[in-house]
Coordinates of C-alpha atoms and ligand atoms in Angstrom, one line a residue:
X1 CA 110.1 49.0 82.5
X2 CA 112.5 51.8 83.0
X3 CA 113.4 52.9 86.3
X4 CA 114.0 56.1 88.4
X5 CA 116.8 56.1 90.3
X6 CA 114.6 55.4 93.4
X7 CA 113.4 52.5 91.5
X8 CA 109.8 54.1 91.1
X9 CA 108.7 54.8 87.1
X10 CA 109.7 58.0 86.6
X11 CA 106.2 58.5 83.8
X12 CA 103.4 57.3 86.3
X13 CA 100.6 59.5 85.7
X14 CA 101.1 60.2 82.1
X15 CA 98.4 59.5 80.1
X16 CA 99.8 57.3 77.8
X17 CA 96.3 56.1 76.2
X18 CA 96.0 57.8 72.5
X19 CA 92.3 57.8 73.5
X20 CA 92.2 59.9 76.1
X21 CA 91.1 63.1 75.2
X22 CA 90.9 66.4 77.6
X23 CA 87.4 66.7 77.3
X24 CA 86.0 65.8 80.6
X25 CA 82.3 65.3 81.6
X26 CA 80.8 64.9 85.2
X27 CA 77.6 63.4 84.9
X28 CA 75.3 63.8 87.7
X29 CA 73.2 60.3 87.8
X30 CA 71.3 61.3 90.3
X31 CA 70.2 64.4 88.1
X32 CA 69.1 61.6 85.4
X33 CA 66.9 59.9 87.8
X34 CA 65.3 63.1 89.0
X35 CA 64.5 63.5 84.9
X36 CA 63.0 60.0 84.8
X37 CA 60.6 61.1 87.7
X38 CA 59.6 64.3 86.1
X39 CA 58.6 62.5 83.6
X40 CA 56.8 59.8 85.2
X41 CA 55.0 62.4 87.5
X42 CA 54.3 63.4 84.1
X43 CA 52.6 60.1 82.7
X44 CA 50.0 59.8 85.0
X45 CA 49.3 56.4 85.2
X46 CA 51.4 55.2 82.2
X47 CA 54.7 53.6 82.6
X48 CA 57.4 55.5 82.3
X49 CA 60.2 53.5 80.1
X50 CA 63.8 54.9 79.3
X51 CA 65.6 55.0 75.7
X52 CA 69.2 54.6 76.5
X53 CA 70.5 54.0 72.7
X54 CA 73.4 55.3 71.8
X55 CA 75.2 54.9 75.0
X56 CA 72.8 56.4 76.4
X57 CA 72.7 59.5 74.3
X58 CA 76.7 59.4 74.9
X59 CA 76.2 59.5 79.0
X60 CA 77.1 56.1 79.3
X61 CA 74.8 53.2 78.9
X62 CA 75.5 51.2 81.9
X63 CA 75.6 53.2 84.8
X64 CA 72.7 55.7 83.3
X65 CA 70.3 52.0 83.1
X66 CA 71.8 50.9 86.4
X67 CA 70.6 53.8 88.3
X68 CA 66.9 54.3 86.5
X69 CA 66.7 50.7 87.5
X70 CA 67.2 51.3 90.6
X71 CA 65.4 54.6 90.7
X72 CA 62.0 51.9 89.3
X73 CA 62.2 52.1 85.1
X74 CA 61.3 48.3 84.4
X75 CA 61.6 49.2 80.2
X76 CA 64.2 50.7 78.5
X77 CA 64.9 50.7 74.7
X78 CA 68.2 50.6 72.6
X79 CA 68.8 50.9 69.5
X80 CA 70.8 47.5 68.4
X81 CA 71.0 44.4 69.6
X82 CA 74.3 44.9 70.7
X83 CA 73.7 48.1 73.0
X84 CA 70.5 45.8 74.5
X85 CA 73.0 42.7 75.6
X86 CA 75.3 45.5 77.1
X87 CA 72.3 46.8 78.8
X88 CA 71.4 43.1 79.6
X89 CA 74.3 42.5 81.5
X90 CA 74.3 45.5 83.6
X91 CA 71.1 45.2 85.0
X92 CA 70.1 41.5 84.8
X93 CA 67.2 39.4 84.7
X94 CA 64.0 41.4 85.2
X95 CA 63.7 44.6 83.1
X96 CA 62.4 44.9 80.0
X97 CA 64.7 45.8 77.0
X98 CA 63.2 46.4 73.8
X99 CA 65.4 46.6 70.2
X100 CA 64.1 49.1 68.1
X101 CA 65.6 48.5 65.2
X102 CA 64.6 44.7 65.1
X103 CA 65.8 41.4 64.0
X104 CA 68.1 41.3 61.1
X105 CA 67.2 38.1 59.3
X106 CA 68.9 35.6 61.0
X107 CA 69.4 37.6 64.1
X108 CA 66.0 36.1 65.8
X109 CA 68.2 33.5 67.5
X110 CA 70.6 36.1 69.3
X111 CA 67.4 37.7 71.2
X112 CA 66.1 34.3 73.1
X113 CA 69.3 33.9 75.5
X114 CA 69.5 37.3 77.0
X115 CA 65.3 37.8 77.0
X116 CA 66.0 40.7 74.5
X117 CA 62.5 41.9 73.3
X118 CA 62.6 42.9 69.4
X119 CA 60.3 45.6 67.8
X120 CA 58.7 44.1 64.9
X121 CA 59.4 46.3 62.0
X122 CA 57.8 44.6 59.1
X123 CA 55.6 41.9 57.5
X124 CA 59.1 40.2 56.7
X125 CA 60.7 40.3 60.3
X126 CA 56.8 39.4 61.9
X127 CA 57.2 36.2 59.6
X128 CA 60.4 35.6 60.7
X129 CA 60.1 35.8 64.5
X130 CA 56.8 33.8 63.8
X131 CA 58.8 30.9 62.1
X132 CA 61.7 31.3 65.0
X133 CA 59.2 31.2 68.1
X134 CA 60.9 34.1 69.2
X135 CA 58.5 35.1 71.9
X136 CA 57.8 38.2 73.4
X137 CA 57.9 41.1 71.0
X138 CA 56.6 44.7 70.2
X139 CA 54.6 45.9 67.0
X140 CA 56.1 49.3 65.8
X141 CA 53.6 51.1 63.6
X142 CA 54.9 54.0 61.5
X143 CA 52.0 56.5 61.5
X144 CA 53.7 59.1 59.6
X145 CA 57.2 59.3 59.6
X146 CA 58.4 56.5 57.0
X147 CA 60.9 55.2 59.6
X148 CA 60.8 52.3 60.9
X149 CA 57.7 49.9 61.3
X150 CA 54.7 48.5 60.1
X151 CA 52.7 50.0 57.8
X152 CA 49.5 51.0 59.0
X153 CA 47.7 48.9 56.8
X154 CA 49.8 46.0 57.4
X155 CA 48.5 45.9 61.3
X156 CA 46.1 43.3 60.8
X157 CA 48.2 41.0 58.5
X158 CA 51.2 41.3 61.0
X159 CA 48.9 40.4 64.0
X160 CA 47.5 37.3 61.8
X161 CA 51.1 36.2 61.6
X162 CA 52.0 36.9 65.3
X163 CA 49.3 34.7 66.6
X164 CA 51.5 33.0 68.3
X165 CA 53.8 35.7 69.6
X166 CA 51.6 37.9 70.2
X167 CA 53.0 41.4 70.8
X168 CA 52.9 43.2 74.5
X169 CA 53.1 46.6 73.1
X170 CA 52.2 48.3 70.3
X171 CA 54.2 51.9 69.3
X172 CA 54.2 54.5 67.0
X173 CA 57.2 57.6 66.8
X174 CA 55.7 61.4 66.4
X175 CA 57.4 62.9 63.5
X176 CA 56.5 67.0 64.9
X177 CA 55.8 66.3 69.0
X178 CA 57.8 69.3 69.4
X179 CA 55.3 71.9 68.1
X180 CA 52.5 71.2 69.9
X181 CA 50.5 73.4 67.0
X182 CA 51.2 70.9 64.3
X183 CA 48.0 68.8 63.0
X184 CA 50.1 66.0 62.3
X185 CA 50.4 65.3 66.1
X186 CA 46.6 64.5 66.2
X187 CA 47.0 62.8 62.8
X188 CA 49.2 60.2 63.8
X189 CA 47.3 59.7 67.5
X190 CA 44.4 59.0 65.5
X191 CA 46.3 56.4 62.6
X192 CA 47.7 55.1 66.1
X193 CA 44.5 54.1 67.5
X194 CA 43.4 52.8 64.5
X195 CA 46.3 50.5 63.5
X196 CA 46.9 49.7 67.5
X197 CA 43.2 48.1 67.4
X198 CA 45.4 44.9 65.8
X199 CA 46.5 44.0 68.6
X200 CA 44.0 44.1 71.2
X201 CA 45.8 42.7 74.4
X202 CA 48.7 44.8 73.7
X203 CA 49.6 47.6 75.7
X204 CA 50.1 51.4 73.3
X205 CA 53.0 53.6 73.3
X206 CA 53.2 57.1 71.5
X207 CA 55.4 59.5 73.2
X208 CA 59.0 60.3 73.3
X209 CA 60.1 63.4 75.6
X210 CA 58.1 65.9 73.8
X211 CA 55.5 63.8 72.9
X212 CA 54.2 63.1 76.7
X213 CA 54.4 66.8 77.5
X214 CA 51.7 67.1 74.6
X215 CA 48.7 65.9 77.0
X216 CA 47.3 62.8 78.5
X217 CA 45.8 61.9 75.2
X218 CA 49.3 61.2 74.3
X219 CA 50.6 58.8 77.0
X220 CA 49.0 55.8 76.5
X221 CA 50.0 52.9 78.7
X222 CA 54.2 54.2 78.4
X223 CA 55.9 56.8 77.3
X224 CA 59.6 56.7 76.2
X225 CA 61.5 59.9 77.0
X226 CA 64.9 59.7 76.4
X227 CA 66.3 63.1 75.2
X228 CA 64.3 64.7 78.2
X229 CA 66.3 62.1 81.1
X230 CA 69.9 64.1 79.9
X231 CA 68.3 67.6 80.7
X232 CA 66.4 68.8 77.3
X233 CA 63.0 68.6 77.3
X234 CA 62.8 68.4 73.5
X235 CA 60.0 71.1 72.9
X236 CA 60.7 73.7 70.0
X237 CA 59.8 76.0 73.0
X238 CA 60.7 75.1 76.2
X239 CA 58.3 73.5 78.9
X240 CA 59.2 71.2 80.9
X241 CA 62.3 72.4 84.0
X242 CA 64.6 69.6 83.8
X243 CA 68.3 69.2 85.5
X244 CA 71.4 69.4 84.1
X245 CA 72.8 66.0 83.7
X246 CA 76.9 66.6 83.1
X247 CA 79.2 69.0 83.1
X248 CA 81.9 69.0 80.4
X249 CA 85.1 70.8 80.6
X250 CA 88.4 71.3 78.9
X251 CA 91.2 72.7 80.2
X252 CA 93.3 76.1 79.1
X253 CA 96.6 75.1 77.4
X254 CA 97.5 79.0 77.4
X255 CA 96.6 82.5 78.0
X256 CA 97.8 85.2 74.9
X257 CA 97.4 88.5 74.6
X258 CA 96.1 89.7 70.9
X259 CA 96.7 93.2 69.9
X260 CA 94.4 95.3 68.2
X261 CA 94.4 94.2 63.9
X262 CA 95.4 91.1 64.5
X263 CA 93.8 88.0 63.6
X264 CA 92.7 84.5 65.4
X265 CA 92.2 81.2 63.9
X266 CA 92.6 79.7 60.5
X267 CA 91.0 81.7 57.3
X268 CA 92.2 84.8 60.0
X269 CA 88.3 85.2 59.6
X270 CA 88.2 87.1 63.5
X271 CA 90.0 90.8 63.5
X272 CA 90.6 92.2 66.8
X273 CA 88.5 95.3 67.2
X274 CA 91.2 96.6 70.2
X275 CA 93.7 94.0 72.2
X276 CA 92.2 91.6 74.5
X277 CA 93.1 88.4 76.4
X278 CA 92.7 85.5 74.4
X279 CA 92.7 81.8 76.1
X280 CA 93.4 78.6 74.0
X281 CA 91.2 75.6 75.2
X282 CA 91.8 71.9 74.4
X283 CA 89.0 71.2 72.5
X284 CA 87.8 71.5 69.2
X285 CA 85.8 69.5 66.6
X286 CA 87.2 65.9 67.0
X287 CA 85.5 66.4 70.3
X288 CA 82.5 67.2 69.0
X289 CA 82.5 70.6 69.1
X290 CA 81.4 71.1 66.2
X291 CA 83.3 73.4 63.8
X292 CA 79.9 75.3 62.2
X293 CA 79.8 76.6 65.8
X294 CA 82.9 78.9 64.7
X295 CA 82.2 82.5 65.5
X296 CA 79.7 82.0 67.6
X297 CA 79.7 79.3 70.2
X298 CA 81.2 80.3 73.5
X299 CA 82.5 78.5 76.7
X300 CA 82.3 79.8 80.5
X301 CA 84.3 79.9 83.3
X302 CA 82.7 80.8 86.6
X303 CA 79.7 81.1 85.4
X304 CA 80.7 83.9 82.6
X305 CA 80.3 83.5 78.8
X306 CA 83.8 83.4 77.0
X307 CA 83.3 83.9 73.4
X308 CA 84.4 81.9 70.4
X309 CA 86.8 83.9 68.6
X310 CA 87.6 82.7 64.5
X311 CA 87.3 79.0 63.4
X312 CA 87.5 76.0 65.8
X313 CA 90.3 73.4 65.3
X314 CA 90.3 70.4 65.5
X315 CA 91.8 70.3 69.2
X316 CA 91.8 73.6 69.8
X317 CA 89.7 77.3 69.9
X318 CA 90.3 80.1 71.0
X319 CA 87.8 82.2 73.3
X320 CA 88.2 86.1 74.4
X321 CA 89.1 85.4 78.5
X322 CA 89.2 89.4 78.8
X323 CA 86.5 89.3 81.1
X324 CA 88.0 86.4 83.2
X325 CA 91.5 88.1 84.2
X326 CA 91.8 85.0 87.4
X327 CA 91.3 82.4 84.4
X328 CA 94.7 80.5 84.1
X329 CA 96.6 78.1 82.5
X330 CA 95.1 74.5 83.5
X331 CA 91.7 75.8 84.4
X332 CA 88.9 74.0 83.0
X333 CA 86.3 76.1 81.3
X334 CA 82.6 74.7 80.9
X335 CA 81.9 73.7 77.3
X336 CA 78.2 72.2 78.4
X337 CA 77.0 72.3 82.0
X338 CA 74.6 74.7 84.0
X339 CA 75.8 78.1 82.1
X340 CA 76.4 76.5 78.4
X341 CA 73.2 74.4 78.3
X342 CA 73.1 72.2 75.5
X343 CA 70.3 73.9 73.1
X344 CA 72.2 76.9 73.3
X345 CA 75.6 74.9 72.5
X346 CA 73.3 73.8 69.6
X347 CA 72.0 76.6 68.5
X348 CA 75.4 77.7 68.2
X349 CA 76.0 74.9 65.6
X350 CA 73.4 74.9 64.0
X351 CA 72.2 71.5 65.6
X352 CA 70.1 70.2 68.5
X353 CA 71.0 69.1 71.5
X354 CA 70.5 65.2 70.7
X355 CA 73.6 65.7 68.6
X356 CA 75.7 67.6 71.3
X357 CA 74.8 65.1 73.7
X358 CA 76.4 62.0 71.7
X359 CA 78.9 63.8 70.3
X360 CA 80.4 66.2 72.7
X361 CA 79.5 64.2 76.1
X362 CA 79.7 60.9 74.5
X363 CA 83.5 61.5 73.3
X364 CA 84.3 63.0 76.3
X365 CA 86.1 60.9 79.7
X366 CA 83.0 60.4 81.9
X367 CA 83.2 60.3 85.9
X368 CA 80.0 60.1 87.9
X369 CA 78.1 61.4 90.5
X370 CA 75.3 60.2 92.8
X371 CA 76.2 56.6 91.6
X372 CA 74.6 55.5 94.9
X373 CA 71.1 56.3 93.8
Ligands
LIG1 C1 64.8 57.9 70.1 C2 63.4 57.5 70.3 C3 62.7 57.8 71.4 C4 63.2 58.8 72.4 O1 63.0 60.1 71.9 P1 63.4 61.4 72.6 O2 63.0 62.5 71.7 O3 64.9 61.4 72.8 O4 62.7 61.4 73.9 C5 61.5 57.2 71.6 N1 60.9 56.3 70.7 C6 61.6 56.0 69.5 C7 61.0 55.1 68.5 C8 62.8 56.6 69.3 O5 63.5 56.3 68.1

């Protein structure tokens, strides 16, 4: 290694890792956990599990099942087989963890060892983990969204071949929970019960976030927020207060002045109606901020609004600071947090917030808070 004259290395807190982005996200754990109770004041009497798939929702699998754990969530639900032994190994033996995609064939083996509970998907995989004793395991229905899962009419067939494995839970996924006016909510409650009725000594499962907040009809014996634990509730309108669970900032490279006609940004598509401060952030759509947001996203900085001026970049956008004269060069600016809440970043973009969440706070370097829950 090369040396400094005073034999220390004269690079030590470069950051030498091609990964490492400036997006930076705080995320408050402890603000994840008071979610999960929300929602299990919520659910009555029903179990309250946690979906922590995709990382988490891109908050970070491990320490986000870690603390719910701690906080009482005894079922939690990934997406792969892969994200369920990472969740394995960071909370244990005990807890339930529950695949929703289910076995690929010949994956019925990989679930025995780490006591990874597959949904049963079809008539195929209930065979399968029949033939492979695979144990415990949970009957999805699809009720209406042609997803994943059984079909309706295939719940009797599938519990005929589950005899002996027969499933703990049986679920079903609501296709419109978030408008709480849409028939088809009470349409696939009702296909639920119907098709549940297969498996008698199973326990039912209907809800995600928006789902629960639709009525006690609705819980069942679990629900399974997961949007709703990282601080949107999920509803078309919103309903249910929930915290904030990160912050997420990027830091101003430099502060500009633009004069009056000029232009900002690729495609010069912003003209500057007079002069005004402009402030270039280190962040644009390879962070997920997501370039459709162009024109009219914004930041904040101390709790003010900084527009999006032009097109974003892929590292870089530009805001109007005018109305922040103290913001400098190395300041962070918010890009999510308590003034830039995620539906509005969303909105923004044209998205929802499910899609800021795993893009812009999964990509970004993650620090925690209240990790002592
Ligand atoms: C993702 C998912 C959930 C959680 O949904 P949210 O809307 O994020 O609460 C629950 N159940 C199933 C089957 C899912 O795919």
């Amino acid at each position: 290694m090369e040396t400094s004259p005073t034999g220390a290395d004269p690079r030590p807190s470069l950051p030498t890792d091609p990964s490492l982005r400036p997006l930076r996200a705080v995320v408050d754990l402890g603000a994840i956990v008071a979610n999960w109770k929300t929602f299990q004041r919520l659910s009555g009497a029903a179990e309250c599990a946690a979906v922590v798939k995709a990382d988490a929702y891109g908050f970070g699998a491990t320490p986000v099942a870690q603390a719910l754990a701690r906080a009482g969530a005894r079922s939690f639900f990934t997406a792969t087989i892969g994200e369920a032994m990472a969740v394995r190994e960071a909370l244990g033996p005990g807890p339930a963890i529950i695949v929703l995609n289910g076995p690929a064939p010949g994956e019925e083996g990989a679930f025995r060892g780490p006591g990874l509970v597959p949904c049963i998907n079809s008539l195929g995989q209930a065979a399968r983990w029949s033939q492979s004793r695979g144990g415990a395991c949970v009957a999805q229905i699809d009720t209406g969204m042609n997803r994943l899962g059984l079909r309706p009419e295939e719940a009797t067939e599938a519990a005929a071949l589950l005899r002996e494995e027969p499933p703990f839970l049986a679920m079903s996924h609501l296709a419109c929970a978030s408008d709480p006016a849409n028939p088809m909510n009470e349409e696939q409650r009702a296909r639920f019960i119907a098709a549940a009725a297969a498996f008698p000594q199973a326990r039912r499962s209907l809800a995600a976030s928006a789902g629960a907040q639709l009525g006690a009809a609705f819980h069942f014996d679990m629900i399974r927020p997961g949007v709703g634990l990282y601080g949107w509730d999920g509803m078309d309108c919103a309903a249910t207060p929930l915290a904030c669970a990160a912050v997420v900032t990027a830091p101003v490279l430099q502060r500009r002045k633009v004069r009056s006609g000029e232009t900002c940004g690729y495609g010069a598509t912003f003209l500057a109606p007079g002069d005004l401060d402009a402030a270039i952030i280190a962040c644009g759509y390879a962070d997920g901020f997501f370039r459709t947001g162009s024109g009219r996203a914004a930041v904040a900085f101390g709790g003010e609004a900084l527009p999006v001026l032009g097109r974003i970049s892929m590292d870089l956008l530009i805001v109007d600071a005018s109305a922040c004269p103290a913001l400098a060069e190395g300041d962070r600016v918010e890009i999510i947090g308590p003034t830039i809440a995620a539906e509005a970043a969303a909105a923004a973009a044209g998205t929802i917030a499910y899609e800021i969440f795993t893009t812009c706070v999964g990509r970004a370097g993650k620090s925690y808070r209240h990790a002592a829950f």
